[in-house]
Amino acid sequence: VQIYFSDAQGLVAGRTTIQYQGLEVGMVRDIKLAEDLGSIYVDADIYPEATKLLGKGTRFWMVKPTASLSGVSGLDALVSGNYIAISPGEEDTDAETVYKALERAPSDILAQKGLSITLTARDLGGLSIGSQIIYRKIPIGEVYSYQLDEEAKNVLIQASIREEFRHIITD
């Protein structure tokens, strides 16, 4: 397959793996500059037993360690090196071979991890993607997305509360 990225930062031919839920399912074979010079693409091999992950709607994104005031995310990438994560699409006998990578993990995948809530605030303050939600000094969830509301007067913050703490969130 070919996967297009905005830049090659963190990609190494022959070393960057493609992983699905922690399992290696492919490897970057080569990194090339796109003809329009506006992006790069990787030629990657998807192992035969994992080709069923490919199809319409398959998504790829780079996982690399990031640090912020709220902590460090992508710790697994810190130990094993950056990798490309894959989210399967519809199983298709005529799987696509060209994909455009996302800039970060899709928010719908992050939202699946427990109770998804939306918070409204005047501004973002010190929050960022990955900021923890704390209850009695215990982390119970994290911010996975944010955007302006329709009138651009407030910030809508999407967060996920871990399943074991769902009962804490009430009206």
mmCIF file of C-alpha atoms in Angstrom:
data_model
loop_
_atom_site.group_PDB
_atom_site.id
_atom_site.type_symbol
_atom_site.label_atom_id
_atom_site.label_comp_id
_atom_site.label_asym_id
_atom_site.label_seq_id
_atom_site.Cartn_x
_atom_site.Cartn_y
_atom_site.Cartn_z
ATOM 1 C CA VAL A 1 0.000 0.000 0.000
ATOM 2 C CA GLN A 2 0.930 3.675 -0.308
ATOM 3 C CA ILE A 3 0.210 5.934 2.657
ATOM 4 C CA TYR A 4 0.537 9.705 2.189
ATOM 5 C CA PHE A 5 1.812 11.861 5.076
ATOM 6 C CA SER A 6 2.368 15.620 5.330
ATOM 7 C CA ASP A 7 6.009 15.020 6.288
ATOM 8 C CA ALA A 8 8.461 12.191 6.891
ATOM 9 C CA GLN A 9 9.257 13.074 10.502
ATOM 10 C CA GLY A 10 9.626 9.880 12.521
ATOM 11 C CA LEU A 11 9.415 7.512 9.549
ATOM 12 C CA VAL A 12 12.309 5.140 8.871
ATOM 13 C CA ALA A 13 12.255 2.696 5.957
ATOM 14 C CA GLY A 14 12.726 -0.869 7.154
ATOM 15 C CA ARG A 15 12.167 0.069 10.821
ATOM 16 C CA THR A 16 8.801 1.839 11.150
ATOM 17 C CA THR A 17 6.126 -0.776 11.735
ATOM 18 C CA ILE A 18 2.391 -0.713 11.126
ATOM 19 C CA GLN A 19 0.467 -1.919 14.160
ATOM 20 C CA TYR A 20 -3.102 -2.899 14.925
ATOM 21 C CA GLN A 21 -3.941 -3.084 18.642
ATOM 22 C CA GLY A 22 -0.272 -3.630 19.516
ATOM 23 C CA LEU A 23 0.280 -6.357 16.917
ATOM 24 C CA GLU A 24 2.718 -5.721 14.067
ATOM 25 C CA VAL A 25 0.793 -6.105 10.804
ATOM 26 C CA GLY A 26 3.131 -4.404 8.345
ATOM 27 C CA MET A 27 6.389 -2.557 7.705
ATOM 28 C CA VAL A 28 7.428 0.609 5.881
ATOM 29 C CA ARG A 29 9.514 -0.481 2.902
ATOM 30 C CA ASP A 30 10.368 2.885 1.312
ATOM 31 C CA ILE A 31 9.739 6.631 1.771
ATOM 32 C CA LYS A 32 9.289 8.840 -1.297
ATOM 33 C CA LEU A 33 8.454 12.434 -2.176
ATOM 34 C CA ALA A 34 5.054 12.855 -3.845
ATOM 35 C CA GLU A 35 4.981 14.184 -7.416
ATOM 36 C CA ASP A 36 3.288 17.430 -6.306
ATOM 37 C CA LEU A 37 6.133 17.973 -3.776
ATOM 38 C CA GLY A 38 3.509 18.797 -1.151
ATOM 39 C CA SER A 39 3.669 15.556 0.782
ATOM 40 C CA ILE A 40 5.531 12.294 1.090
ATOM 41 C CA TYR A 41 4.311 8.743 0.878
ATOM 42 C CA VAL A 42 5.505 5.452 2.178
ATOM 43 C CA ASP A 43 5.418 2.178 0.347
ATOM 44 C CA ALA A 44 4.429 -0.310 3.017
ATOM 45 C CA ASP A 45 3.966 -4.051 3.084
ATOM 46 C CA ILE A 46 0.900 -5.339 4.904
ATOM 47 C CA TYR A 47 1.417 -8.925 6.025
ATOM 48 C CA PRO A 48 -0.868 -11.460 4.271
ATOM 49 C CA GLU A 49 -2.809 -12.367 7.422
ATOM 50 C CA ALA A 50 -3.638 -8.667 7.989
ATOM 51 C CA THR A 51 -4.867 -7.692 4.517
ATOM 52 C CA LYS A 52 -8.447 -8.036 5.773
ATOM 53 C CA LEU A 53 -7.823 -4.765 7.693
ATOM 54 C CA LEU A 54 -7.660 -2.939 4.365
ATOM 55 C CA GLY A 55 -10.773 -1.625 2.687
ATOM 56 C CA LYS A 56 -12.939 1.412 2.220
ATOM 57 C CA GLY A 57 -12.589 3.608 5.295
ATOM 58 C CA THR A 58 -9.284 2.164 6.552
ATOM 59 C CA ARG A 59 -7.370 4.871 8.424
ATOM 60 C CA PHE A 60 -3.686 5.269 9.253
ATOM 61 C CA TRP A 61 -1.902 7.709 11.576
ATOM 62 C CA MET A 62 1.536 8.107 13.131
ATOM 63 C CA VAL A 63 1.966 7.311 16.831
ATOM 64 C CA LYS A 64 4.878 9.094 18.463
ATOM 65 C CA PRO A 65 5.548 10.146 22.032
ATOM 66 C CA THR A 66 4.348 13.635 22.941
ATOM 67 C CA ALA A 67 4.780 15.536 26.177
ATOM 68 C CA SER A 68 2.510 18.239 27.548
ATOM 69 C CA LEU A 69 1.631 19.692 30.933
ATOM 70 C CA SER A 70 -0.926 16.908 31.319
ATOM 71 C CA GLY A 71 1.607 14.120 30.869
ATOM 72 C CA VAL A 72 3.214 11.991 28.197
ATOM 73 C CA SER A 73 1.232 10.088 25.575
ATOM 74 C CA GLY A 74 2.483 7.448 23.174
ATOM 75 C CA LEU A 75 4.821 5.888 25.740
ATOM 76 C CA ASP A 76 4.854 2.642 23.777
ATOM 77 C CA ALA A 77 6.373 4.576 20.868
ATOM 78 C CA LEU A 78 9.048 5.940 23.210
ATOM 79 C CA VAL A 79 10.242 2.382 23.893
ATOM 80 C CA SER A 80 9.743 0.727 20.496
ATOM 81 C CA GLY A 81 10.039 3.755 18.197
ATOM 82 C CA ASN A 82 7.375 5.593 16.237
ATOM 83 C CA TYR A 83 4.888 3.418 14.425
ATOM 84 C CA ILE A 84 1.902 3.746 12.126
ATOM 85 C CA ALA A 85 -1.422 2.704 13.633
ATOM 86 C CA ILE A 86 -4.219 1.282 11.500
ATOM 87 C CA SER A 87 -7.977 1.337 12.040
ATOM 88 C CA PRO A 88 -9.718 -1.222 9.799
ATOM 89 C CA GLY A 89 -12.290 -0.213 7.247
ATOM 90 C CA GLU A 90 -15.014 -2.239 5.634
ATOM 91 C CA GLU A 91 -13.706 -5.628 4.600
ATOM 92 C CA ASP A 92 -13.454 -5.519 0.842
ATOM 93 C CA THR A 93 -12.203 -7.997 -1.708
ATOM 94 C CA ASP A 94 -10.929 -5.093 -3.835
ATOM 95 C CA ALA A 95 -8.985 -3.358 -1.075
ATOM 96 C CA GLU A 96 -7.670 0.118 -1.814
ATOM 97 C CA THR A 97 -3.924 0.527 -2.144
ATOM 98 C CA VAL A 98 -3.578 4.314 -1.618
ATOM 99 C CA TYR A 99 -4.454 6.040 1.672
ATOM 100 C CA LYS A 100 -3.997 9.496 3.215
ATOM 101 C CA ALA A 101 -2.776 9.356 6.812
ATOM 102 C CA LEU A 102 -4.545 11.329 9.540
ATOM 103 C CA GLU A 103 -2.597 13.914 11.533
ATOM 104 C CA ARG A 104 -3.523 12.207 14.822
ATOM 105 C CA ALA A 105 -5.589 9.329 16.188
ATOM 106 C CA PRO A 106 -9.234 9.687 15.125
ATOM 107 C CA SER A 107 -11.429 11.040 17.886
ATOM 108 C CA ASP A 108 -14.114 8.373 17.389
ATOM 109 C CA ILE A 109 -11.598 5.683 18.391
ATOM 110 C CA LEU A 110 -10.606 7.617 21.507
ATOM 111 C CA ALA A 111 -14.289 8.167 22.315
ATOM 112 C CA GLN A 112 -14.970 4.412 22.371
ATOM 113 C CA LYS A 113 -12.991 4.067 25.591
ATOM 114 C CA GLY A 114 -15.773 4.671 28.136
ATOM 115 C CA LEU A 115 -18.335 7.441 28.547
ATOM 116 C CA SER A 116 -18.005 10.251 26.016
ATOM 117 C CA ILE A 117 -18.949 13.727 27.315
ATOM 118 C CA THR A 118 -18.894 17.252 25.897
ATOM 119 C CA LEU A 119 -17.899 20.180 28.088
ATOM 120 C CA THR A 120 -18.514 23.844 27.217
ATOM 121 C CA ALA A 121 -16.037 26.528 28.265
ATOM 122 C CA ARG A 122 -15.321 30.204 27.423
ATOM 123 C CA ASP A 123 -11.813 29.279 26.311
ATOM 124 C CA LEU A 124 -9.517 26.273 26.144
ATOM 125 C CA GLY A 125 -7.304 27.448 29.003
ATOM 126 C CA GLY A 126 -4.395 25.068 29.577
ATOM 127 C CA LEU A 127 -6.149 22.018 28.132
ATOM 128 C CA SER A 128 -4.863 20.034 25.179
ATOM 129 C CA ILE A 129 -5.613 16.680 23.611
ATOM 130 C CA GLY A 130 -4.575 14.121 26.204
ATOM 131 C CA SER A 131 -5.228 16.405 29.207
ATOM 132 C CA GLN A 132 -6.439 14.312 32.105
ATOM 133 C CA ILE A 133 -9.754 14.700 33.897
ATOM 134 C CA ILE A 134 -9.103 14.416 37.606
ATOM 135 C CA TYR A 135 -11.563 13.532 40.388
ATOM 136 C CA ARG A 136 -10.233 13.630 43.959
ATOM 137 C CA LYS A 137 -6.685 13.581 42.538
ATOM 138 C CA ILE A 138 -7.399 10.370 40.586
ATOM 139 C CA PRO A 139 -7.293 10.504 36.768
ATOM 140 C CA ILE A 140 -10.670 9.268 35.513
ATOM 141 C CA GLY A 141 -10.557 10.315 31.868
ATOM 142 C CA GLU A 142 -8.969 12.501 29.249
ATOM 143 C CA VAL A 143 -9.681 15.120 26.585
ATOM 144 C CA TYR A 144 -9.655 13.698 23.064
ATOM 145 C CA SER A 145 -10.899 16.603 20.950
ATOM 146 C CA TYR A 146 -11.982 20.250 21.009
ATOM 147 C CA GLN A 147 -13.432 22.838 18.640
ATOM 148 C CA LEU A 148 -15.324 26.130 18.597
ATOM 149 C CA ASP A 149 -19.121 26.030 18.795
ATOM 150 C CA GLU A 150 -21.237 27.201 15.811
ATOM 151 C CA GLU A 151 -21.231 30.856 16.930
ATOM 152 C CA ALA A 152 -17.494 30.775 17.787
ATOM 153 C CA LYS A 153 -18.318 32.035 21.310
ATOM 154 C CA ASN A 154 -17.437 28.912 23.320
ATOM 155 C CA VAL A 155 -15.102 25.959 23.123
ATOM 156 C CA LEU A 156 -16.615 22.468 23.023
ATOM 157 C CA ILE A 157 -14.318 19.963 24.698
ATOM 158 C CA GLN A 158 -14.895 16.266 24.032
ATOM 159 C CA ALA A 159 -13.623 13.951 26.724
ATOM 160 C CA SER A 160 -13.791 10.294 27.562
ATOM 161 C CA ILE A 161 -14.433 9.042 31.100
ATOM 162 C CA ARG A 162 -13.110 5.547 31.828
ATOM 163 C CA GLU A 163 -15.857 2.965 32.194
ATOM 164 C CA GLU A 164 -15.128 2.193 35.859
ATOM 165 C CA PHE A 165 -15.757 5.875 36.730
ATOM 166 C CA ARG A 166 -18.898 6.339 34.644
ATOM 167 C CA HIS A 167 -21.088 6.439 37.766
ATOM 168 C CA ILE A 168 -19.345 9.649 38.945
ATOM 169 C CA ILE A 169 -20.763 11.657 36.018
ATOM 170 C CA THR A 170 -24.358 12.712 36.671
ATOM 171 C CA ASP A 171 -26.630 15.503 35.526
#
